[in-house]
Amino acid sequence: MRFFPLNKNSIALLIVAIIAFGFFAAGMFEVLDYFIIKALLFILFGGLLIVAFWHALKNDTKKKSP
């Protein structure tokens, strides 16, 4: 039994958690005003959107035969 199974859902949740923690930590330490921090976090967010759209377009519904 694995503590953290690796599948598409858990990987997506892990990436979202890292981005959310990044914004929270940057806001707490007042480094969100720096351009490089903003750029890094928004690039991660954009990458997440691209991966989400790629998986959504690639996803095919599979019909079960009776």
Short mmCIF file of C-alpha atoms in Angstrom, two decimals:
data_model
loop_
_atom_site.label_atom_id
_atom_site.label_comp_id
_atom_site.label_asym_id
_atom_site.label_seq_id
_atom_site.Cartn_x
_atom_site.Cartn_y
_atom_site.Cartn_z
CA MET A 1 0.00 0.00 0.00
CA ARG A 2 1.43 3.32 -1.07
CA PHE A 3 1.01 6.46 0.97
CA PHE A 4 0.70 8.66 -2.13
CA PRO A 5 -0.36 6.79 -5.30
CA LEU A 6 0.85 8.36 -8.53
CA ASN A 7 -1.88 8.84 -11.09
CA LYS A 8 -3.15 11.80 -13.13
CA ASN A 9 -5.36 13.13 -10.35
CA SER A 10 -2.74 13.04 -7.63
CA ILE A 11 -0.10 14.63 -9.86
CA ALA A 12 -2.50 17.47 -10.76
CA LEU A 13 -3.37 18.00 -7.10
CA LEU A 14 0.31 18.07 -6.18
CA ILE A 15 1.07 20.72 -8.82
CA VAL A 16 -1.88 22.86 -7.73
CA ALA A 17 -0.79 22.56 -4.09
CA ILE A 18 2.75 23.65 -4.97
CA ILE A 19 1.46 26.70 -6.88
CA ALA A 20 -0.96 27.64 -4.08
CA PHE A 21 1.76 27.25 -1.44
CA GLY A 22 4.08 29.34 -3.62
CA PHE A 23 1.61 32.22 -3.77
CA PHE A 24 0.91 31.94 -0.03
CA ALA A 25 4.58 31.85 0.96
CA ALA A 26 5.48 34.68 -1.40
CA GLY A 27 2.69 36.79 0.07
CA MET A 28 3.71 36.00 3.64
CA PHE A 29 7.36 36.88 3.10
CA GLU A 30 6.45 39.96 1.02
CA VAL A 31 8.47 38.84 -2.00
CA LEU A 32 5.44 38.74 -4.31
CA ASP A 33 6.34 42.29 -5.39
CA TYR A 34 9.49 41.04 -7.12
CA PHE A 35 9.04 40.48 -10.84
CA ILE A 36 10.95 37.19 -10.95
CA ILE A 37 8.69 35.64 -8.28
CA LYS A 38 5.56 36.78 -10.09
CA ALA A 39 6.90 35.49 -13.40
CA LEU A 40 7.83 32.11 -11.92
CA LEU A 41 4.45 31.58 -10.29
CA PHE A 42 2.48 32.70 -13.35
CA ILE A 43 4.61 30.51 -15.64
CA LEU A 44 3.81 27.54 -13.39
CA PHE A 45 0.12 28.45 -13.50
CA GLY A 46 0.21 28.78 -17.30
CA GLY A 47 1.97 25.44 -17.60
CA LEU A 48 -0.72 23.85 -15.47
CA LEU A 49 -3.40 25.29 -17.75
CA ILE A 50 -1.62 24.00 -20.85
CA VAL A 51 -1.30 20.50 -19.39
CA ALA A 52 -4.97 20.56 -18.33
CA PHE A 53 -6.13 21.56 -21.82
CA TRP A 54 -3.85 18.97 -23.42
CA HIS A 55 -5.28 16.18 -21.27
CA ALA A 56 -8.84 17.45 -21.84
CA LEU A 57 -8.42 17.40 -25.62
CA LYS A 58 -6.68 14.03 -25.57
CA ASN A 59 -9.32 12.44 -23.36
CA ASP A 60 -11.60 10.07 -25.30
CA THR A 61 -14.73 8.61 -23.84
CA LYS A 62 -14.66 4.84 -23.90
CA LYS A 63 -17.97 3.08 -24.28
CA LYS A 64 -18.47 -0.18 -22.48
CA SER A 65 -19.91 -2.97 -24.56
CA PRO A 66 -22.85 -4.84 -23.02
#
